[in-house]
């Protein structure tokens, strides 16, 4: 065993730092039990990023006063430390309901030593909401009209539980939202964001652009664009998911236009460096990019699928309007279908096996002839978990591409069979789209 | 807020207290930016609940050494306080990749003052994984073979990034997982859970069984089984997702066998009450259930797909071994393909339109004849967002089923078009499988 070189901590969480920052504290035992996904944290995180409000921590706690207070204290201590932060915003979701388990607001009042005050106007509003539904207000809802002294109401137009906006001490602002996503989002947009703008929280904007790559690994991409990864604003960070590599370019500026202007030359530089492995950005998919290229050329495509069983056709038709260029195809799962419909030579099939370059060729040509398209893509491979051999392991896939000129190209892939059947099938379909994309460029 | 059915509320956060507790710390700037949902936290939270391991906090931080260390220190301080906790488990996700942004393990080593040691066996394993893909290992991946002195390897069978199991001081155990959900989940199940059992972390067991239903709404199901919803151990709770209703039966006991014995009579009672709407349990899918029924009958099926574009074939071939009963099919996206390959009558197509019961019938019969199978399923519908009209709105779908006896059945569905194209396509394919399932019963 060899000792490593000394650890070099670099200040890179890829987020521009600021003198004001926010934290998100989600309250709810159902989150600790994994009963629900924390979509509220994602929503607020995305909103904060868009508004340019720095945000370094999220915490989840249960409906338990001691632990809620500990989470708030921890966050407040971070602010108290000489971190250059001049103001702090704590956003709470959950725990505003009428049951004894809903404790967020009284817990905050207790922590900061403020008495709870009943607001008659709030009580009237809550009662009116019940009346409008033809019901009497249950006594337990009365507590939703209690707010800490000094707190402002954060109105909830869609539900009974109001939130608060409260500065219990200088520099610290608390906002509480219910856990119901629809109510929380409406309160955020209608009241919280205008309040934050008015208070000077929103001075800059972060705009991000996600570049998407196929045919290159995350690490190879990171090495290729290494010079960009160490720069400041915009920052460039690599990601990987489901076989594709991504680069996120994030710029901070006073306006969206100014941020985009910072992103543009970096994107152009990266695209020039990486070339055709960059297939698009943001919401682009290989299928949408292929669709645009086919539309521009007024050309059509068909598919012949064996191991993907329809997955390539499904990807192509994920795109609304794909009927303009996608005619359809044959799912030739059984070899007899390859012979009968796609006119694959039975002797070749016998001799070379279904998973071979020549069968991929014949499948593509057969689909092009049968569906009368300009292009046709074929896929034949071993998705596993069974059916592999030493010479033809699980993950071996051949892709065929019949071209408008009457040629046929084949591509051999050896995907990681150990990653499972879904992985092999998904990468096969996406690689087929990528083969067509590169030939359309 | 609804307490989890699996626990008898003791403290206000409804979580049993223990002398051992776990925290989840998710590392990833993409979480702070709201780019992704924190599904890893939900997965681990659910697993901890199932194992009966107490869990009171979750934290999210970016890829930033100082802030990762602060999050770990905060968690460790909670443990140090006289809270009755005798052992603490910190679970980390994210930051194990090969790029300079991936910092979790070296940050932990730095915090606890351990040198990083290169493991030649790990390095050989990572290199072998690249070789298996026919590629050379990029130099940056070398750092994935570096672990803190004293840490054990938490093997990653599905990816290159290994995790660690490490006790840097008595009573504190750290486990790191990659952010890729599939890899994380496999590592958790294959290594982390057995380790925790061996170390005495798991004393009682909660076993859950998820019954799955198609063709009945969550609320109708809840009414039908109302008597079961109020019982204690096992508890029964309704869920809904992606068009299907589910009932989770959870039993707590000293052993898996004892828990299963509690579940069995409840499951039998519910199945007797609900009948054929219950299609399976746990990992069953409509496609796997249909596959088993076809296998038992030695029968085969083919598909003819319009609006689903291959999605039905993909669902059928998600199942390993489906080649025993699935021959293939025709993706007839373009009307000309319906006429030429499936022998749909051009005049009928003109007169009734592609989205009609008669076209669904003819597509199913055409596929059965062409693919020479016992059964054939067809789908034709309006997936949207465009293409709807007053008489044929987005979400209108016809399913055809040609039977071994030479009959053909059709089913008309009106799915919620406002839920989007993916929803309509997915429900169409699943409803087609369900039609076949009911006819196979």
mmCIF file of C-alpha atoms in Angstrom, chain A residues 1 13 35 164 167 179 181 201 267 283 383 439:
data_model
loop_
_atom_site.group_PDB
_atom_site.id
_atom_site.type_symbol
_atom_site.label_atom_id
_atom_site.label_comp_id
_atom_site.label_asym_id
_atom_site.label_seq_id
_atom_site.Cartn_x
_atom_site.Cartn_y
_atom_site.Cartn_z
ATOM 1 C CA UNK A 1 0.000 0.000 0.000
ATOM 2 C CA UNK A 13 -18.793 23.264 -4.468
ATOM 3 C CA UNK A 35 -42.630 7.635 2.783
ATOM 4 C CA UNK A 164 -44.917 33.383 8.831
ATOM 5 C CA UNK A 167 -37.008 38.244 11.973
ATOM 6 C CA UNK A 179 -45.650 20.653 3.503
ATOM 7 C CA UNK A 181 -46.348 21.238 -2.368
ATOM 8 C CA UNK A 201 -32.136 39.564 -1.397
ATOM 9 C CA UNK A 267 -20.092 26.876 -24.305
ATOM 10 C CA UNK A 283 -33.809 19.616 -22.501
ATOM 11 C CA UNK A 383 -29.368 -8.083 -23.004
ATOM 12 C CA UNK A 439 -24.519 10.355 -39.884
#
